[in-house]
Short mmCIF file of C-alpha atoms and ligand atoms in Angstrom, two decimals:
data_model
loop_
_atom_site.label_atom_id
_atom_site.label_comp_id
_atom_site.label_asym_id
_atom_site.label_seq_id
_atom_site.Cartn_x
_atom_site.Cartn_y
_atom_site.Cartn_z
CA UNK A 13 -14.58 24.70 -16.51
CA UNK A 14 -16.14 22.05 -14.35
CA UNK A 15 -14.07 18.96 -13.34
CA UNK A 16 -14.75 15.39 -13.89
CA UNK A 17 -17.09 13.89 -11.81
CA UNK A 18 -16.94 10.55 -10.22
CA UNK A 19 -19.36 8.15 -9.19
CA UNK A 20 -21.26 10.42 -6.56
CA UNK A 21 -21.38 7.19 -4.02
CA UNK A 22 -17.72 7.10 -3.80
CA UNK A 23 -16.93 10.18 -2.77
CA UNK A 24 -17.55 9.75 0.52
CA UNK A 25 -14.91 7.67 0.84
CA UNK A 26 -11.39 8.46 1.93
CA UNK A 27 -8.28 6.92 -0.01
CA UNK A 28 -7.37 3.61 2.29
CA UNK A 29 -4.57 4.80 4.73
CA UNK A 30 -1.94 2.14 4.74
CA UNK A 31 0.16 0.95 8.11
CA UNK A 32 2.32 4.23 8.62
CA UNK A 33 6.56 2.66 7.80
CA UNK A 34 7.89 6.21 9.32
CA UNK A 35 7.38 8.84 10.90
CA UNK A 36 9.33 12.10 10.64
CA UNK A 37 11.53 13.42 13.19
CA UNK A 38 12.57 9.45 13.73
CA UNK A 39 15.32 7.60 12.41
CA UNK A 40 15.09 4.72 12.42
CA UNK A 41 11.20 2.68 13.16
CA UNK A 42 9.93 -0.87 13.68
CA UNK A 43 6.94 -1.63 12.09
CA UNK A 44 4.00 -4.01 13.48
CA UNK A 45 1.23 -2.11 11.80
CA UNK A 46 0.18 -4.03 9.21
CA UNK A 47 0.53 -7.62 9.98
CA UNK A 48 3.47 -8.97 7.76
CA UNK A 49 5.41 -12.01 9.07
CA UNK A 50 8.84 -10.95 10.23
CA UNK A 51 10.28 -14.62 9.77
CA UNK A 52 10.67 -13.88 6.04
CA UNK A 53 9.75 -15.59 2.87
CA UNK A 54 11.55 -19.35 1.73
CA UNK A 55 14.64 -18.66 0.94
CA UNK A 56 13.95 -20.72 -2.49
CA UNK A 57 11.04 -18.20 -2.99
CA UNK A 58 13.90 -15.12 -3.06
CA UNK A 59 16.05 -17.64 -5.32
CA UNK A 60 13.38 -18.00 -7.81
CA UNK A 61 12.02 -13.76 -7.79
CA UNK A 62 15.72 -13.14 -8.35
CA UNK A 63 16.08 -15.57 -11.72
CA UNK A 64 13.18 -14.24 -12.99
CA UNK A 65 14.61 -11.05 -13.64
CA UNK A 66 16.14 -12.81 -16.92
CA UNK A 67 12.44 -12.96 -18.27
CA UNK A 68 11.11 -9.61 -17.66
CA UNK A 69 10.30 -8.97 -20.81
CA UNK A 70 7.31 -11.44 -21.08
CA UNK A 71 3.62 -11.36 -19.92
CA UNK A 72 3.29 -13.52 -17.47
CA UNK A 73 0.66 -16.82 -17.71
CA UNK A 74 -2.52 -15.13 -17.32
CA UNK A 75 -3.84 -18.15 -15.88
CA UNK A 76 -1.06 -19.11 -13.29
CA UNK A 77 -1.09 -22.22 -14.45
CA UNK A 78 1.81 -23.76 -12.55
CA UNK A 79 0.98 -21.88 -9.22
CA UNK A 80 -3.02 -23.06 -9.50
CA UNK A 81 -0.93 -26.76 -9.93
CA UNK A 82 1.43 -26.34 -6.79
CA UNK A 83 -1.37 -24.85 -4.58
CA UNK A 84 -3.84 -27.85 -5.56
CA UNK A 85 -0.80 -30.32 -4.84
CA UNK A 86 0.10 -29.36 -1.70
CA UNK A 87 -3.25 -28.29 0.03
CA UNK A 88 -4.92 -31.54 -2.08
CA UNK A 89 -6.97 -29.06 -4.30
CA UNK A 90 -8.97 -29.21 -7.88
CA UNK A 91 -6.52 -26.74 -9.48
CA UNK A 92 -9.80 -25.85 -12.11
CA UNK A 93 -11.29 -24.18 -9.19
CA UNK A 94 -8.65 -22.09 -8.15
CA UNK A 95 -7.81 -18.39 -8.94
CA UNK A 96 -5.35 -16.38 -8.22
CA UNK A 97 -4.81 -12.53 -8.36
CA UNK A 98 -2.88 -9.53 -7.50
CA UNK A 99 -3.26 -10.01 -3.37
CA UNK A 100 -5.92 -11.38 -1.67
CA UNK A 101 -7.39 -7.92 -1.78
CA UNK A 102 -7.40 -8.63 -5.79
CA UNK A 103 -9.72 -11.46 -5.40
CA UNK A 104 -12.28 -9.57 -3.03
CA UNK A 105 -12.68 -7.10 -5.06
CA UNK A 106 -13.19 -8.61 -8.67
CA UNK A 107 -15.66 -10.55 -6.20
CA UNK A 108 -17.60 -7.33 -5.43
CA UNK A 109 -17.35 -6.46 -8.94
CA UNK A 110 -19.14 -9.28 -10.18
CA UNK A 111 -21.74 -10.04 -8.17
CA UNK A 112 -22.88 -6.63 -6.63
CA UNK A 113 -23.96 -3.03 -7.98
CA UNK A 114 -26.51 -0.49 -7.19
CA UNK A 115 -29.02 -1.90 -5.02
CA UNK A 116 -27.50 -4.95 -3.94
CA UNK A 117 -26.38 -5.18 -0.29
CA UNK A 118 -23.28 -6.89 0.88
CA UNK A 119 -22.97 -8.13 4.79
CA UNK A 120 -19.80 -7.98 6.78
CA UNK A 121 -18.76 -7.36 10.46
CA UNK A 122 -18.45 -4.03 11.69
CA UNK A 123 -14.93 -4.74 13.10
CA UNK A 124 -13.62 -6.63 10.12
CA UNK A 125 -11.29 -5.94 6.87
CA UNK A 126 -11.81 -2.71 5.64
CA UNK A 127 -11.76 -3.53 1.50
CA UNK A 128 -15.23 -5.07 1.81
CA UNK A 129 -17.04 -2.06 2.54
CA UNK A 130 -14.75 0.44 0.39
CA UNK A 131 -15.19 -2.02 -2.90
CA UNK A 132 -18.93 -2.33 -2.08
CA UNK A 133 -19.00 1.38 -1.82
CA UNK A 134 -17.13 1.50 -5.10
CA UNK A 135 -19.68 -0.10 -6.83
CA UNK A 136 -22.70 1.19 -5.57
CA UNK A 137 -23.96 -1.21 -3.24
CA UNK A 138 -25.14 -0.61 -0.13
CA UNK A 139 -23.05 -1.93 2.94
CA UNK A 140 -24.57 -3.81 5.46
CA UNK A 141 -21.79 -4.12 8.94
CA UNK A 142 -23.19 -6.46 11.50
CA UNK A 143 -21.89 -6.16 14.87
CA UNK A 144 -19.23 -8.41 16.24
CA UNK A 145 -19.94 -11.42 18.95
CA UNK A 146 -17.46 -12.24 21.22
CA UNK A 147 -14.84 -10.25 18.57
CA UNK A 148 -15.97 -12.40 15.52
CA UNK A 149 -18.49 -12.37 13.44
CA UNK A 150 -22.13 -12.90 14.75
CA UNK A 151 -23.69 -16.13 12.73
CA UNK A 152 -27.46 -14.99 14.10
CA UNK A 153 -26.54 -11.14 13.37
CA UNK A 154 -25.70 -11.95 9.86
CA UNK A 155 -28.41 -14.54 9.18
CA UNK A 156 -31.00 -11.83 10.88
CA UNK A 157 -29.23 -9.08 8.55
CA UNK A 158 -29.83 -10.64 5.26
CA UNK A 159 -32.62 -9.69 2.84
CA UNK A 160 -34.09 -9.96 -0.93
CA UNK A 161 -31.04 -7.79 -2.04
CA UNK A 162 -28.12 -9.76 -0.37
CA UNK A 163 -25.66 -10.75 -2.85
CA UNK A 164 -22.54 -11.32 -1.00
CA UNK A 165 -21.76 -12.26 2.78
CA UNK A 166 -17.95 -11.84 3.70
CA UNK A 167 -16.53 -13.65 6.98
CA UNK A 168 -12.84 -12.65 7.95
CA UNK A 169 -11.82 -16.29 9.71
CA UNK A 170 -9.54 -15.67 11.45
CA UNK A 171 -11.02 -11.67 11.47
CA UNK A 172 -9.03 -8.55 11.29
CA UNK A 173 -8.45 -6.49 13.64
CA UNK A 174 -9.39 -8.11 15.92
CA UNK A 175 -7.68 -12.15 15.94
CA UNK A 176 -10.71 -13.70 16.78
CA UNK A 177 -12.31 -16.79 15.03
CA UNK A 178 -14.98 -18.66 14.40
CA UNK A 179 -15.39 -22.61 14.77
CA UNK A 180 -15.99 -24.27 11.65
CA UNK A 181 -19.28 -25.42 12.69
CA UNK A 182 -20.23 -21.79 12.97
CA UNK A 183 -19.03 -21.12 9.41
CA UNK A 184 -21.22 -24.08 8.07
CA UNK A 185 -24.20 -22.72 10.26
CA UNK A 186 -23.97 -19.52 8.71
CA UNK A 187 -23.87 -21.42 5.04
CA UNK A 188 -27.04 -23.83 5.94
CA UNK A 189 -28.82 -20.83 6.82
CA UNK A 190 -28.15 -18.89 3.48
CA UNK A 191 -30.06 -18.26 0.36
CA UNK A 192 -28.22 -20.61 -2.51
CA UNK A 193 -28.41 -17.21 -4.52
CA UNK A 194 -25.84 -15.66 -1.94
CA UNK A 195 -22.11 -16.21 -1.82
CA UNK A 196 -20.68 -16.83 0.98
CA UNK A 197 -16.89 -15.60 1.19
CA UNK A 198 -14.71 -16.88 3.60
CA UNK A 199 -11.82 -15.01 3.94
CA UNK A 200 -9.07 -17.10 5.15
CA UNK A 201 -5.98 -14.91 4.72
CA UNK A 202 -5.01 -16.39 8.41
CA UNK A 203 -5.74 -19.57 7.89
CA UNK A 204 -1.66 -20.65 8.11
CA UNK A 205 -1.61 -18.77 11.39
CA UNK A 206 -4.32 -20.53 13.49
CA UNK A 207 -3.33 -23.46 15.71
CA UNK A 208 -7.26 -24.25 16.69
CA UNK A 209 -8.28 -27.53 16.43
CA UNK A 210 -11.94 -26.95 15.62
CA UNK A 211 -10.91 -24.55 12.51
CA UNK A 212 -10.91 -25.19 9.19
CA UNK A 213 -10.29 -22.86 6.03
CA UNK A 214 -13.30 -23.67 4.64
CA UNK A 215 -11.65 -25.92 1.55
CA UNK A 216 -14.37 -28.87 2.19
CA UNK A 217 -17.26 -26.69 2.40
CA UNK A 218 -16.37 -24.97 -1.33
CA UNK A 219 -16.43 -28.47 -2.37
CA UNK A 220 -20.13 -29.42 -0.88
CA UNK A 221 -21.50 -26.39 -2.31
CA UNK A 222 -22.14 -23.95 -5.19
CA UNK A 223 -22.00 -20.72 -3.40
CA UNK A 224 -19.31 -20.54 -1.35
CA UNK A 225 -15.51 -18.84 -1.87
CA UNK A 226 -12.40 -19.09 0.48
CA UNK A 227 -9.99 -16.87 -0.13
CA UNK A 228 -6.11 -16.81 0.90
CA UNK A 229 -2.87 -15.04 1.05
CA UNK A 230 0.75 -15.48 0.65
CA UNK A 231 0.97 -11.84 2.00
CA UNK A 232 1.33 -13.46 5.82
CA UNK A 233 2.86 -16.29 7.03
CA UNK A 234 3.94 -16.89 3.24
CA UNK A 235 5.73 -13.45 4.01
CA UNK A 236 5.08 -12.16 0.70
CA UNK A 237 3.10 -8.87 1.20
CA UNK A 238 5.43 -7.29 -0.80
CA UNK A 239 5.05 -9.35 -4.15
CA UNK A 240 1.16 -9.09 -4.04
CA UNK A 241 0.07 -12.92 -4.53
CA UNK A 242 -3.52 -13.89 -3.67
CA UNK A 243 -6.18 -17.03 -4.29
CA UNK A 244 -9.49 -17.84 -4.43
CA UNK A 245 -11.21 -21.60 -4.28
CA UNK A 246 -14.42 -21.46 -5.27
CA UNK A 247 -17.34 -23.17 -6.93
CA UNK A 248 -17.39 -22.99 -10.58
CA UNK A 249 -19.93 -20.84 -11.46
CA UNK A 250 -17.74 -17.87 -9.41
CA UNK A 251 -14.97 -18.82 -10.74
CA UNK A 252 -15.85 -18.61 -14.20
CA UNK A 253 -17.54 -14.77 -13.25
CA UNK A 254 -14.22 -13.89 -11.97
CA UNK A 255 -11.99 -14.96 -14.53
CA UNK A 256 -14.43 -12.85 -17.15
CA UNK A 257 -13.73 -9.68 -15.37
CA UNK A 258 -10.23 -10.14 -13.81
CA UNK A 259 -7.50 -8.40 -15.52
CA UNK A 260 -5.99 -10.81 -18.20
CA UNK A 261 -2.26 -11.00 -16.56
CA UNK A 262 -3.00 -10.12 -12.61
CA UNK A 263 -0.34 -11.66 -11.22
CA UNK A 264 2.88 -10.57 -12.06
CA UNK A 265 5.78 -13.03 -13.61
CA UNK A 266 8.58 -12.87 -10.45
CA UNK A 267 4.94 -13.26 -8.16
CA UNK A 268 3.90 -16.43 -9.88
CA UNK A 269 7.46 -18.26 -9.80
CA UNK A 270 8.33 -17.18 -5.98
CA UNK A 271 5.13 -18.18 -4.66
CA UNK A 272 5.25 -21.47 -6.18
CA UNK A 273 8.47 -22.17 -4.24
CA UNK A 274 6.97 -20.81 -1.58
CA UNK A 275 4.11 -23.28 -1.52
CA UNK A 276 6.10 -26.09 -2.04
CA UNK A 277 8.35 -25.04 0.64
CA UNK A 278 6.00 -26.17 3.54
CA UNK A 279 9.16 -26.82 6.10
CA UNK A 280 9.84 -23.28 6.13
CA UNK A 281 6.19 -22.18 6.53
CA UNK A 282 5.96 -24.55 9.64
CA UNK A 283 8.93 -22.83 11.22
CA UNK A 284 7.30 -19.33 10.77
CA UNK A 285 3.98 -20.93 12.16
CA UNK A 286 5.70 -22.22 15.13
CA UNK A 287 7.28 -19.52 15.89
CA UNK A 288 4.41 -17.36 15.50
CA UNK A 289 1.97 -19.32 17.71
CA UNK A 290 4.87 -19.19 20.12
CA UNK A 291 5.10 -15.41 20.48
CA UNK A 292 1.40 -15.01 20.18
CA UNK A 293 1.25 -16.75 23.71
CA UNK A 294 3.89 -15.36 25.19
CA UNK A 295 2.97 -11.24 24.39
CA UNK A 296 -0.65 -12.22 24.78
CA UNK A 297 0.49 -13.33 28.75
CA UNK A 298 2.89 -10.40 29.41
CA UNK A 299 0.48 -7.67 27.72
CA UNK A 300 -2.20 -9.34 30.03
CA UNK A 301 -0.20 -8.85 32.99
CA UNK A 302 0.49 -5.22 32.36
CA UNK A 303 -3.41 -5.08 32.50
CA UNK A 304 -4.45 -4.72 29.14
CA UNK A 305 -7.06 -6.74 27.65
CA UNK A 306 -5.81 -8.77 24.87
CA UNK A 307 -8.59 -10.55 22.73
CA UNK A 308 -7.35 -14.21 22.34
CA UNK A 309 -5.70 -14.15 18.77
CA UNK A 310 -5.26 -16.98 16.09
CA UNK A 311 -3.58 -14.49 14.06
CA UNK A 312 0.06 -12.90 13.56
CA UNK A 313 -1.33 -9.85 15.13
CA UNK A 314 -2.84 -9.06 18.64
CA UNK A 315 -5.70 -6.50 19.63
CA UNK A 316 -4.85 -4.44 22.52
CA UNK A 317 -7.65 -2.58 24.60
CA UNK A 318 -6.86 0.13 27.23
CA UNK A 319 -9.44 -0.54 30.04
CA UNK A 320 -12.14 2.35 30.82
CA UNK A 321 -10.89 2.75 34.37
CA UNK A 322 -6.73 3.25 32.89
CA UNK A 323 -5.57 6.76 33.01
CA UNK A 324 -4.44 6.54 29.83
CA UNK A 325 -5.36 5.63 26.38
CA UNK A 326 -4.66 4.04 23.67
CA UNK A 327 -4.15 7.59 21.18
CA UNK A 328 -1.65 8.29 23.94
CA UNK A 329 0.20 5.03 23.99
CA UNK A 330 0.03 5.20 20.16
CA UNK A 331 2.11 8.68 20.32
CA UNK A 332 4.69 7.20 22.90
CA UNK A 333 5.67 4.08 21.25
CA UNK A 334 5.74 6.13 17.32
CA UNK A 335 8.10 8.70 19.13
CA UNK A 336 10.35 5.75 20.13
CA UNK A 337 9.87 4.21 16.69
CA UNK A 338 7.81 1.68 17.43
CA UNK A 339 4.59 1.39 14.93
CA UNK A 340 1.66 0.01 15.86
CA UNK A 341 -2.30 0.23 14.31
CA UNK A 342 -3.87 2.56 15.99
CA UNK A 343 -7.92 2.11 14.93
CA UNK A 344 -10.36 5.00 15.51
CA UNK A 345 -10.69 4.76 11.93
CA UNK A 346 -12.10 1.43 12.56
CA UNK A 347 -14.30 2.79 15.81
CA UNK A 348 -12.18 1.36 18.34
CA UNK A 349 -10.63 4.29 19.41
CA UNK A 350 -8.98 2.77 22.43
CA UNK A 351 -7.04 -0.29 20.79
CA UNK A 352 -4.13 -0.64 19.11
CA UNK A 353 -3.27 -3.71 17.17
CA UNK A 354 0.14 -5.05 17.43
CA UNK A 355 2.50 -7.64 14.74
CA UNK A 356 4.10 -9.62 16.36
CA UNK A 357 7.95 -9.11 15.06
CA UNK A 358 11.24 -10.32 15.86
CA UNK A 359 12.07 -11.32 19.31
CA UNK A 360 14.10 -8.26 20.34
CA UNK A 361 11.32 -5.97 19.03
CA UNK A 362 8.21 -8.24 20.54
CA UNK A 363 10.40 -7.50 24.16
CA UNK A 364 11.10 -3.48 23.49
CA UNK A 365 7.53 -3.59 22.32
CA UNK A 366 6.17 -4.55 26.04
CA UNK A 367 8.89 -2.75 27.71
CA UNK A 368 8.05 0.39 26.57
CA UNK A 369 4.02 0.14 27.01
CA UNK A 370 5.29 -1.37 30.77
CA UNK A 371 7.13 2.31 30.98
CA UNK A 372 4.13 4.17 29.27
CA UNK A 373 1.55 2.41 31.54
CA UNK A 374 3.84 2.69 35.12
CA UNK A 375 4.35 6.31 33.67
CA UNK A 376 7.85 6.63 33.97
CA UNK A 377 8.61 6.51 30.22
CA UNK A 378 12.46 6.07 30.25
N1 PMP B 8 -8.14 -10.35 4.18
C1 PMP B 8 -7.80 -9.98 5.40
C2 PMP B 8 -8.67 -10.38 6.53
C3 PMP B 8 -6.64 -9.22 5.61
O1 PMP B 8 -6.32 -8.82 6.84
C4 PMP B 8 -5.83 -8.86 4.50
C5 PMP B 8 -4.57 -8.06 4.65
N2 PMP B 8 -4.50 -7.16 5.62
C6 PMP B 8 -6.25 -9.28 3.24
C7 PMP B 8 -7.39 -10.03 3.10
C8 PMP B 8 -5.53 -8.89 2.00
O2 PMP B 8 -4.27 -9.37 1.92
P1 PMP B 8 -3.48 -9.41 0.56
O3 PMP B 8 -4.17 -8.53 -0.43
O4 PMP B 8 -2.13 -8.93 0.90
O5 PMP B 8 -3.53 -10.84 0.13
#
């Protein structure tokens, strides 16, 4: 008996490897791995997940009506051009799905989110990763990379891993130099996060043009990761190619109702930004001083590089701080091999966090 055979350009893929929550052996762990916003949702998001447990029993609006109409109110949107899905990772991917397949090639940074080259793998397209400038992506390196067969661009702005971001003049120098056939996706899932005056989520430029998507997240400073809420902004013509192929009721009922009191609740998503930009600063100085090189971050998240001349590395410092219950990212996955990528949590575990890499580096672990 033979078994079933998938796709034969998947299987050179590995299932995606989440942000480890535990690890055995220790009780009790603190997890910065995967960039979730310790401040916690609006409290009137958790009152309205809760109530909707009365309703379980319907589909949800397969449209998201009223969370298309509070997103467009309070970020001044045309609700019509708005889509939402399960995550931001949702959107991306019906993205891939409709606009790539065999023979098409999709551009990204080398160092950037990690769904844009599995989905384009997924649907046999051929993966194009331009190297990084300066940590973000490279406008030339992408404009040089692009060809007859380009079908989709993706920009992380603010990029993960690595925190670092591009101007908005960049972002509109990469559009002006694109084919009109090409979509350009900016991926803002860290928009809320970024205090930069020069950057911009890329709302105005979806408007100007045809080809262009942003997409966004209430997965981070939202602090929603676990409800899986997502949306696109696009020009019509991709909207109306992902709302063909979407699945009919993507976003769940308890999503859609929390994350429109979320969005309405912009007072508490200013305190989590505050605080935020805040601790960003303040690790970003101390982890400097303890000699590792921090790339500047607009993010929730820092990158942390272990110098070529330190005695130790990054693997290492990885296996000290999970023994102690402290989880970071650790990225050879990725090819950086000798960073680690920290969330920034509460404040009690953003100062254990730096006192125990001060140990691990003076090597006198405690
Ligand atoms: N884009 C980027 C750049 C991300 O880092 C993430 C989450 N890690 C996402 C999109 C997806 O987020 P979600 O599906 O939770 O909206």
């Amino acid at each position: 008996m033979s078994a079933p055979k998938p796709h034969s350009w998947i299987m050179d893929l590995a299932a995606y490897v989440p942000g480890r929550a535990k690890v055995e052996g220790v009780k009790e762990t603190v997890k910065l791995s995967a960039n979730e916003c310790t401040s916690g949702p609006s409290p009137k998001a958790v009152a309205a997940y809760t109530a909707a447990a009365s309703q379980l029993l319907r589909y949800p609006d397969g449209g998201s009506t009223e969370l298309r109409e509070a997103i467009a109110g309070v970020y001044g949107l045309d609700a019509s051009r708005i889509i939402c899905g399960a995550g931001s990772d949702d959107i991306l991917t019906v993205l891939i799905h409709a606009f790539a397949g065999p023979g098409d090639e999709v551009i990204f940074s080398q160092y950037g989110f990690m769904v844009y080259p599995i989905q384009t793998k997924a649907v046999g397209a051929t993966g194009v990763a331009v190297p990084n400038l300066k940590w973000a992506a490279d406008v030339d390196g992408i404009l040089k990379a692009v060809t007859a067969k380009t079908k989709l661009v993706f920009v992380d702005n603010p990029n993960n891993p690595t925190g670092a971001y591009l101007p908005m003049s960049e972002i509109e120098r990469l559009h002006a130099g694109l084919p009109e056939h090409v979509v350009l996706v900016v991926d803002s899932a860290y928009a809320e996060c970024v205090t930069a005056e020069d950057y911009d989520a890329g709302a105005k430029l979806v408007e100007r043009s045809t080809n262009v998507i942003m997409t966004r997240t209430f997965s981070k400073m939202y602090a929603l990761a676990g409800l899986r809420v997502g949306w696109g902004y696009g020009g019509p013509a991709i909207i109306d190619a992902l709302n063909r192929i979407r699945m009919p009721f993507n976003v769940n009922l308890p999503a859609q109702v929390a994350a429109v009191e979320a969005v309405k609740d912009q007072a508490h998503l200013a305190e989590s930004v505050a605080y935020n930009a805040e601790w960003r600063d303040k690790l970003t100085a101390e982890l400097v001083a303890l000699g590792l090189d921090v790339v500047p971050s607009q993010t929730n998240f820092l990158l942390l590089g272990f110098p070529e001349e330190s005695p130790f590395t990054a693997g290492e410092a990885n296996t000290y701080l999970s023994e102690r219950g402290y989880l970071l990212r650790w990225l050879p996955g990725m090819g950086l091999p000798n960073h680690l990528r920290l969330t920034i949590g509460a404040p009690h575990e953003n100062r254990t966090v730096v006192e125990l890499l001060r140990a691990f580096l003076n090597g006198s672990p405690e």
